[in-house]
Structures are given as structure tokens and as C-alpha cells.
């Protein structure tokens, strides 16, 4: 089973992915974490990615898609159920993901949309910035990330609604309640 956990910056994609891994054993592909790891290791990809991430912009689709293409064939991912976190993020990425999965006899089974009002997202991210110091959790970059989300990523909701795979989850509840709602939903897929 392949799931996409979808929503704005700070909606809880990473937090709920961890719960899903513990409960159902998904392989977790978080494109944000993958890119931050490259930045920390100062790889060629990391040097390119940092320029975009620090401004709250998306890295180019072709670059992101080539990384996913390679990753899907890696031994640790092959034949596993996958949870995609932070990917796809543009309609083009979603269309290309569809092709990459079809090529491997696979598909996206459900898209779990965690819906949270913007004011709550800003509060969460500012707090995390103070606690953990993630470089893109400062007010200017947060505002840009939210703009990018509304302009480039939110149209994916309609894209997946048209395919009948979008499921809405209220992301403003407690972490435990959201995890329970998602687990119930996954049981029906
Ligand atoms: P990415 O790492 O994906 O960041 P994001 O989408 O901005 O989302 P976050 O990771 O900040 O939030 P989250 O939804 O995971 O929430 P979390 O669980 O952490 O991407 C970063 C950058 O990488 C992008 O801006 C872009 O530049 C680049 N990038 C990544 N993917 C790309 C792609 N596909 N294409 C192009 N570029 C890409 O929770 C947030 C906080 O809230 C935490 O402190 C958590 O403890 C708290 N929290 C969680 N749930 C709750 C709750 N229910 N109640 C209260 N607090 C909660
Ligand atoms: Mg995350």
C-alpha cells in the first residue's frame, strides 16, 4: 500500500508518519528530511537544495523526481509499502509519480490530507524554530513556505479528489486523536 501524507508546512506530516511506521511498518520517504540530510553532509545536492530551502522555495521538479526514481529502485524501498511525506508537492510531481509507480506495477492508494488553519501552522513552526532551530522555521521563511503551499501544492487536493483518493483528516486535534483517525482510515483502504 502506498500513502501520501499531505498538507501545509507544520500540519503534522512528519509526526503522523512516525506513528504510521510504528503501527504499520511503512517505509518513510520524507523529501524534506532527505534534503536536510544532504545539506548537513554538504553534498552536491545539499549545496543546491540549501539555496531553495532557506528561501522557502521548492527545489526544481526534475531534480526531486530523479531522486525519487532512484530511491524507488533501492533495495531498502523495493517491494515495501511506502508513505510519501512532503512529496508530491506540485501537480507535475504528482503526474510524474503516477508514471513512476505505474512503471513498477504500483499506485498511490490514498492521500491523507491533514487540514490545519494557517494561524495554527505559524504558531507551531515558530515554536519548533525556537525549540529545535530548524533553519527554515523563521517567520519570513514560514510565510514564504505557506505562500508556496497555497499556490503550488494545494491544487493537488483537487487533483487527488478527482481520482477519488483524497481523504480529509482534521489536523487540529491532539496528535493521538489524529493518529487514531488515520489508523481507522488506513484500515478501510
Ligand atoms: P518539508 O521538510 O517537507 O517541510 P514542510 O512541508 O514545510 O513541513 P514540516 O516538516 O515543517 O511540517 P510537518 O507537516 O512535517 O509537521 P511536523 O510533524 O514536523 O520541506 C522542507 C523544504 O524542503 C521545502 O520548503 C522545500 O524547499 C524542500 N522540499 C521538500 N520536499 C520537496 C518536494 N517534493 N519538491 C520540492 N522541494 C521540496 O509538525 C510540526 C510541528 O508541530 C512540530 O513541532 C510538531 O511537534 C507539532 N505538531 C504536530 N502535530 C501537532 C498537533 N496535532 N498538535 C500540536 N502540535 C503538533
Ligand atoms: Mg516534516
mmCIF file of C-alpha atoms and ligand atoms in Angstrom:
data_model
loop_
_atom_site.group_PDB
_atom_site.id
_atom_site.type_symbol
_atom_site.label_atom_id
_atom_site.label_comp_id
_atom_site.label_asym_id
_atom_site.label_seq_id
_atom_site.Cartn_x
_atom_site.Cartn_y
_atom_site.Cartn_z
ATOM 1 C CA UNK A 1 0.000 0.000 0.000
ATOM 2 C CA UNK A 2 1.300 3.465 -0.872
ATOM 3 C CA UNK A 3 0.099 6.509 1.025
ATOM 4 C CA UNK A 4 0.751 10.191 0.563
ATOM 5 C CA UNK A 5 0.559 12.256 3.719
ATOM 6 C CA UNK A 6 -0.376 15.685 2.512
ATOM 7 C CA UNK A 7 -0.713 19.184 3.895
ATOM 8 C CA UNK A 8 0.836 22.548 4.622
ATOM 9 C CA UNK A 9 4.129 23.153 6.455
ATOM 10 C CA UNK A 10 3.640 22.208 10.106
ATOM 11 C CA UNK A 11 0.387 20.279 9.622
ATOM 12 C CA UNK A 12 1.933 17.156 11.193
ATOM 13 C CA UNK A 13 3.118 15.105 8.205
ATOM 14 C CA UNK A 14 6.344 14.020 9.926
ATOM 15 C CA UNK A 15 4.704 13.435 13.315
ATOM 16 C CA UNK A 16 1.935 11.252 11.880
ATOM 17 C CA UNK A 17 4.326 9.407 9.537
ATOM 18 C CA UNK A 18 6.272 8.231 12.597
ATOM 19 C CA UNK A 19 3.059 6.852 14.105
ATOM 20 C CA UNK A 20 2.219 5.040 10.861
ATOM 21 C CA UNK A 21 5.674 3.494 10.667
ATOM 22 C CA UNK A 22 5.402 2.223 14.256
ATOM 23 C CA UNK A 23 1.934 0.812 13.681
ATOM 24 C CA UNK A 24 2.014 -0.491 10.118
ATOM 25 C CA UNK A 25 5.708 -0.693 9.139
ATOM 26 C CA UNK A 26 5.671 1.645 6.154
ATOM 27 C CA UNK A 27 8.912 2.761 4.533
ATOM 28 C CA UNK A 28 9.048 6.541 5.090
ATOM 29 C CA UNK A 29 10.119 8.811 2.246
ATOM 30 C CA UNK A 30 10.315 12.366 3.586
ATOM 31 C CA UNK A 31 11.787 14.534 0.851
ATOM 32 C CA UNK A 32 12.403 17.369 3.338
ATOM 33 C CA UNK A 33 14.399 15.094 5.678
ATOM 34 C CA UNK A 34 16.288 13.620 2.737
ATOM 35 C CA UNK A 35 17.292 17.101 1.559
ATOM 36 C CA UNK A 36 18.226 18.273 5.092
ATOM 37 C CA UNK A 37 20.463 15.214 5.415
ATOM 38 C CA UNK A 38 22.241 16.203 2.194
ATOM 39 C CA UNK A 39 22.603 19.775 3.446
ATOM 40 C CA UNK A 40 24.141 18.526 6.711
ATOM 41 C CA UNK A 41 26.599 16.330 4.756
ATOM 42 C CA UNK A 42 27.351 19.216 2.342
ATOM 43 C CA UNK A 43 26.839 17.016 -0.717
ATOM 44 C CA UNK A 44 26.431 18.495 -4.196
ATOM 45 C CA UNK A 45 22.643 18.063 -3.885
ATOM 46 C CA UNK A 46 22.739 19.601 -0.391
ATOM 47 C CA UNK A 47 24.518 22.718 -1.647
ATOM 48 C CA UNK A 48 21.891 23.211 -4.361
ATOM 49 C CA UNK A 49 18.933 22.376 -2.057
ATOM 50 C CA UNK A 50 20.011 24.781 0.689
ATOM 51 C CA UNK A 51 19.574 27.781 -1.611
ATOM 52 C CA UNK A 52 15.914 26.887 -2.222
ATOM 53 C CA UNK A 53 15.020 25.628 1.261
ATOM 54 C CA UNK A 54 16.449 28.676 3.051
ATOM 55 C CA UNK A 55 14.128 30.875 0.956
ATOM 56 C CA UNK A 56 11.116 28.603 1.444
ATOM 57 C CA UNK A 57 11.017 27.705 -2.252
ATOM 58 C CA UNK A 58 10.657 24.263 -3.813
ATOM 59 C CA UNK A 59 13.673 22.613 -5.388
ATOM 60 C CA UNK A 60 13.177 22.027 -9.153
ATOM 61 C CA UNK A 61 10.798 19.195 -10.056
ATOM 62 C CA UNK A 62 13.302 17.394 -12.331
ATOM 63 C CA UNK A 63 15.828 17.198 -9.510
ATOM 64 C CA UNK A 64 13.248 15.954 -6.990
ATOM 65 C CA UNK A 65 11.835 13.396 -9.427
ATOM 66 C CA UNK A 66 15.205 11.949 -10.362
ATOM 67 C CA UNK A 67 15.944 11.402 -6.647
ATOM 68 C CA UNK A 68 12.611 9.588 -6.153
ATOM 69 C CA UNK A 69 13.118 7.491 -9.299
ATOM 70 C CA UNK A 70 16.458 6.195 -7.999
ATOM 71 C CA UNK A 71 15.136 5.724 -4.461
ATOM 72 C CA UNK A 72 12.187 3.581 -5.585
ATOM 73 C CA UNK A 73 14.625 1.022 -7.036
ATOM 74 C CA UNK A 74 16.891 0.893 -3.984
ATOM 75 C CA UNK A 75 16.888 -2.458 -2.132
ATOM 76 C CA UNK A 76 15.511 -0.999 1.121
ATOM 77 C CA UNK A 77 12.468 0.524 -0.649
ATOM 78 C CA UNK A 78 11.673 -2.076 -3.301
ATOM 79 C CA UNK A 79 8.551 -4.149 -2.523
ATOM 80 C CA UNK A 80 7.764 -2.098 0.590
ATOM 81 C CA UNK A 81 4.619 -0.157 1.411
ATOM 82 C CA UNK A 82 5.624 3.493 1.241
ATOM 83 C CA UNK A 83 4.475 6.623 2.963
ATOM 84 C CA UNK A 84 5.349 9.714 0.940
ATOM 85 C CA UNK A 85 5.755 12.775 3.202
ATOM 86 C CA UNK A 86 6.252 16.161 1.529
ATOM 87 C CA UNK A 87 6.108 14.636 -1.941
ATOM 88 C CA UNK A 88 4.469 15.176 -4.394
ATOM 89 C CA UNK A 89 4.258 18.933 -3.971
ATOM 90 C CA UNK A 90 3.274 20.144 -7.445
ATOM 91 C CA UNK A 91 0.761 18.781 -9.946
ATOM 92 C CA UNK A 92 3.697 17.929 -12.208
ATOM 93 C CA UNK A 93 5.350 15.901 -9.412
ATOM 94 C CA UNK A 94 2.043 14.057 -8.841
ATOM 95 C CA UNK A 95 1.669 13.227 -12.530
ATOM 96 C CA UNK A 96 5.255 12.021 -12.742
ATOM 97 C CA UNK A 97 4.920 9.994 -9.519
ATOM 98 C CA UNK A 98 1.933 8.267 -11.064
ATOM 99 C CA UNK A 99 4.103 7.281 -14.047
ATOM 100 C CA UNK A 100 6.989 6.125 -11.839
ATOM 101 C CA UNK A 101 4.627 3.903 -9.831
ATOM 102 C CA UNK A 102 2.712 2.547 -12.845
ATOM 103 C CA UNK A 103 6.065 1.566 -14.387
ATOM 104 C CA UNK A 104 6.595 -0.590 -11.293
ATOM 105 C CA UNK A 105 3.042 -2.015 -11.261
ATOM 106 C CA UNK A 106 2.051 0.255 -8.395
ATOM 107 C CA UNK A 107 -0.083 3.273 -7.496
ATOM 108 C CA UNK A 108 -0.964 5.801 -4.806
ATOM 109 C CA UNK A 109 -3.698 4.105 -2.784
ATOM 110 C CA UNK A 110 -4.742 7.076 -0.673
ATOM 111 C CA UNK A 111 -3.823 10.660 0.064
ATOM 112 C CA UNK A 112 -4.311 11.685 3.671
ATOM 113 C CA UNK A 113 -4.831 15.443 3.847
ATOM 114 C CA UNK A 114 -4.116 16.932 7.271
ATOM 115 C CA UNK A 115 -6.062 20.178 7.349
ATOM 116 C CA UNK A 116 -4.983 22.889 9.807
ATOM 117 C CA UNK A 117 -5.674 26.675 9.735
ATOM 118 C CA UNK A 118 -2.701 28.862 8.759
ATOM 119 C CA UNK A 119 -2.555 30.704 12.133
ATOM 120 C CA UNK A 120 -2.080 27.404 13.952
ATOM 121 C CA UNK A 121 0.616 26.318 11.471
ATOM 122 C CA UNK A 122 2.571 29.540 12.028
ATOM 123 C CA UNK A 123 2.368 29.119 15.811
ATOM 124 C CA UNK A 124 3.614 25.506 15.631
ATOM 125 C CA UNK A 125 6.509 26.322 13.311
ATOM 126 C CA UNK A 126 7.658 29.372 15.272
ATOM 127 C CA UNK A 127 7.637 27.253 18.443
ATOM 128 C CA UNK A 128 9.620 24.482 16.725
ATOM 129 C CA UNK A 129 12.079 27.085 15.418
ATOM 130 C CA UNK A 130 12.675 28.236 18.992
ATOM 131 C CA UNK A 131 12.971 24.672 20.345
ATOM 132 C CA UNK A 132 14.985 22.902 17.653
ATOM 133 C CA UNK A 133 16.350 25.649 15.437
ATOM 134 C CA UNK A 134 15.315 24.190 12.067
ATOM 135 C CA UNK A 135 16.761 26.775 9.714
ATOM 136 C CA UNK A 136 13.566 27.377 7.696
ATOM 137 C CA UNK A 137 11.401 27.879 10.830
ATOM 138 C CA UNK A 138 11.731 31.680 10.964
ATOM 139 C CA UNK A 139 8.781 33.983 10.316
ATOM 140 C CA UNK A 140 9.865 35.228 6.867
ATOM 141 C CA UNK A 141 10.597 31.741 5.513
ATOM 142 C CA UNK A 142 7.452 30.310 7.144
ATOM 143 C CA UNK A 143 5.316 32.937 5.328
ATOM 144 C CA UNK A 144 7.008 32.088 2.038
ATOM 145 C CA UNK A 145 6.542 28.325 2.624
ATOM 146 C CA UNK A 146 2.829 28.912 3.247
ATOM 147 C CA UNK A 147 2.503 31.017 0.066
ATOM 148 C CA UNK A 148 4.273 28.299 -1.924
ATOM 149 C CA UNK A 149 1.959 25.724 -0.366
ATOM 150 C CA UNK A 150 -1.212 27.638 -1.288
ATOM 151 C CA UNK A 151 -0.031 28.454 -4.830
ATOM 152 C CA UNK A 152 1.805 25.311 -5.903
ATOM 153 C CA UNK A 153 0.853 22.429 -3.597
ATOM 154 C CA UNK A 154 -2.772 22.942 -2.566
ATOM 155 C CA UNK A 155 -4.014 22.380 -6.183
ATOM 156 C CA UNK A 156 -3.027 18.746 -5.618
ATOM 157 C CA UNK A 157 -6.041 18.341 -3.337
ATOM 158 C CA UNK A 158 -8.313 18.741 -6.371
ATOM 159 C CA UNK A 159 -6.013 16.519 -8.456
ATOM 160 C CA UNK A 160 -6.396 13.643 -5.973
ATOM 161 C CA UNK A 161 -10.091 14.372 -5.278
ATOM 162 C CA UNK A 162 -10.737 13.856 -8.987
ATOM 163 C CA UNK A 163 -9.007 10.475 -8.710
ATOM 164 C CA UNK A 164 -11.135 9.593 -5.674
ATOM 165 C CA UNK A 165 -8.108 9.073 -3.438
ATOM 166 C CA UNK A 166 -8.151 12.211 -1.241
ATOM 167 C CA UNK A 167 -9.221 11.755 2.400
ATOM 168 C CA UNK A 168 -9.562 14.706 4.772
ATOM 169 C CA UNK A 169 -8.362 14.476 8.359
ATOM 170 C CA UNK A 170 -8.853 17.258 10.898
ATOM 171 C CA UNK A 171 -5.217 18.063 11.739
ATOM 172 C CA UNK A 172 -6.089 20.482 14.573
ATOM 173 C CA UNK A 173 -6.831 17.741 17.088
ATOM 174 C CA UNK A 174 -4.414 16.092 19.543
ATOM 175 C CA UNK A 175 -1.589 14.053 17.989
ATOM 176 C CA UNK A 176 -3.089 10.838 19.435
ATOM 177 C CA UNK A 177 -6.595 11.542 18.093
ATOM 178 C CA UNK A 178 -5.254 12.307 14.611
ATOM 179 C CA UNK A 179 -3.188 9.091 14.670
ATOM 180 C CA UNK A 180 -6.340 7.176 15.616
ATOM 181 C CA UNK A 181 -8.367 8.800 12.808
ATOM 182 C CA UNK A 182 -5.635 7.927 10.290
ATOM 183 C CA UNK A 183 -5.345 4.335 11.544
ATOM 184 C CA UNK A 184 -9.112 3.889 11.139
ATOM 185 C CA UNK A 185 -8.914 5.286 7.638
ATOM 186 C CA UNK A 186 -5.949 3.080 6.670
ATOM 187 C CA UNK A 187 -7.898 0.024 7.844
ATOM 188 C CA UNK A 188 -10.538 0.791 5.182
ATOM 189 C CA UNK A 189 -8.104 1.037 2.258
HETATM 190 P P1 LIG B 1 9.459 19.603 4.462
HETATM 191 O O1 LIG B 1 10.529 19.072 5.312
HETATM 192 O O2 LIG B 1 8.539 18.676 3.786
HETATM 193 O O3 LIG B 1 8.724 20.699 5.306
HETATM 194 P P2 LIG B 1 7.234 21.247 5.344
HETATM 195 O O4 LIG B 1 6.294 20.770 4.322
HETATM 196 O O5 LIG B 1 7.429 22.712 5.429
HETATM 197 O O6 LIG B 1 6.645 20.621 6.617
HETATM 198 P P3 LIG B 1 7.289 20.424 8.055
HETATM 199 O O7 LIG B 1 8.251 19.301 8.024
HETATM 200 O O8 LIG B 1 7.746 21.730 8.576
HETATM 201 O O9 LIG B 1 5.974 20.070 8.860
HETATM 202 P P4 LIG B 1 5.210 18.681 9.006
HETATM 203 O O10 LIG B 1 3.943 18.730 8.248
HETATM 204 O O11 LIG B 1 6.132 17.526 8.778
HETATM 205 O O12 LIG B 1 4.822 18.773 10.525
HETATM 206 P P5 LIG B 1 5.560 18.161 11.795
HETATM 207 O O13 LIG B 1 5.078 16.798 12.076
HETATM 208 O O14 LIG B 1 7.024 18.395 11.700
HETATM 209 O O15 LIG B 1 10.142 20.503 3.292
HETATM 210 C C1 LIG B 1 11.127 21.463 3.612
HETATM 211 C C2 LIG B 1 11.637 22.121 2.335
HETATM 212 O O16 LIG B 1 12.278 21.118 1.509
HETATM 213 C C3 LIG B 1 10.571 22.724 1.411
HETATM 214 O O17 LIG B 1 10.234 24.041 1.793
HETATM 215 C C4 LIG B 1 11.274 22.665 0.055
HETATM 216 O O18 LIG B 1 12.211 23.692 -0.052
HETATM 217 C C5 LIG B 1 12.030 21.338 0.125
HETATM 218 N N1 LIG B 1 11.231 20.214 -0.394
HETATM 219 C C6 LIG B 1 10.751 19.155 0.332
HETATM 220 N N2 LIG B 1 10.045 18.328 -0.440
HETATM 221 C C7 LIG B 1 10.063 18.857 -1.688
HETATM 222 C C8 LIG B 1 9.471 18.475 -2.917
HETATM 223 N N3 LIG B 1 8.713 17.376 -3.020
HETATM 224 N N4 LIG B 1 9.693 19.268 -4.003
HETATM 225 C C9 LIG B 1 10.438 20.368 -3.922
HETATM 226 N N5 LIG B 1 11.018 20.801 -2.784
HETATM 227 C C10 LIG B 1 10.821 20.056 -1.665
HETATM 228 O O19 LIG B 1 4.950 19.125 12.930
HETATM 229 C C11 LIG B 1 5.306 20.492 13.002
HETATM 230 C C12 LIG B 1 5.359 20.932 14.463
HETATM 231 O O20 LIG B 1 4.043 20.869 15.022
HETATM 232 C C13 LIG B 1 6.227 20.037 15.353
HETATM 233 O O21 LIG B 1 6.874 20.815 16.299
HETATM 234 C C14 LIG B 1 5.215 19.065 15.983
HETATM 235 O O22 LIG B 1 5.649 18.604 17.223
HETATM 236 C C15 LIG B 1 3.986 19.948 16.094
HETATM 237 N N6 LIG B 1 2.721 19.191 15.958
HETATM 238 C C16 LIG B 1 2.475 18.164 15.092
HETATM 239 N N7 LIG B 1 1.205 17.733 15.223
HETATM 240 C C17 LIG B 1 0.627 18.512 16.178
HETATM 241 C C18 LIG B 1 -0.685 18.567 16.752
HETATM 242 N N8 LIG B 1 -1.652 17.722 16.382
HETATM 243 N N9 LIG B 1 -0.927 19.493 17.713
HETATM 244 C C19 LIG B 1 0.060 20.369 18.106
HETATM 245 N N10 LIG B 1 1.325 20.356 17.594
HETATM 246 C C20 LIG B 1 1.604 19.452 16.654
HETATM 247 MG MG1 LIG B 2 8.047 17.278 8.016
#
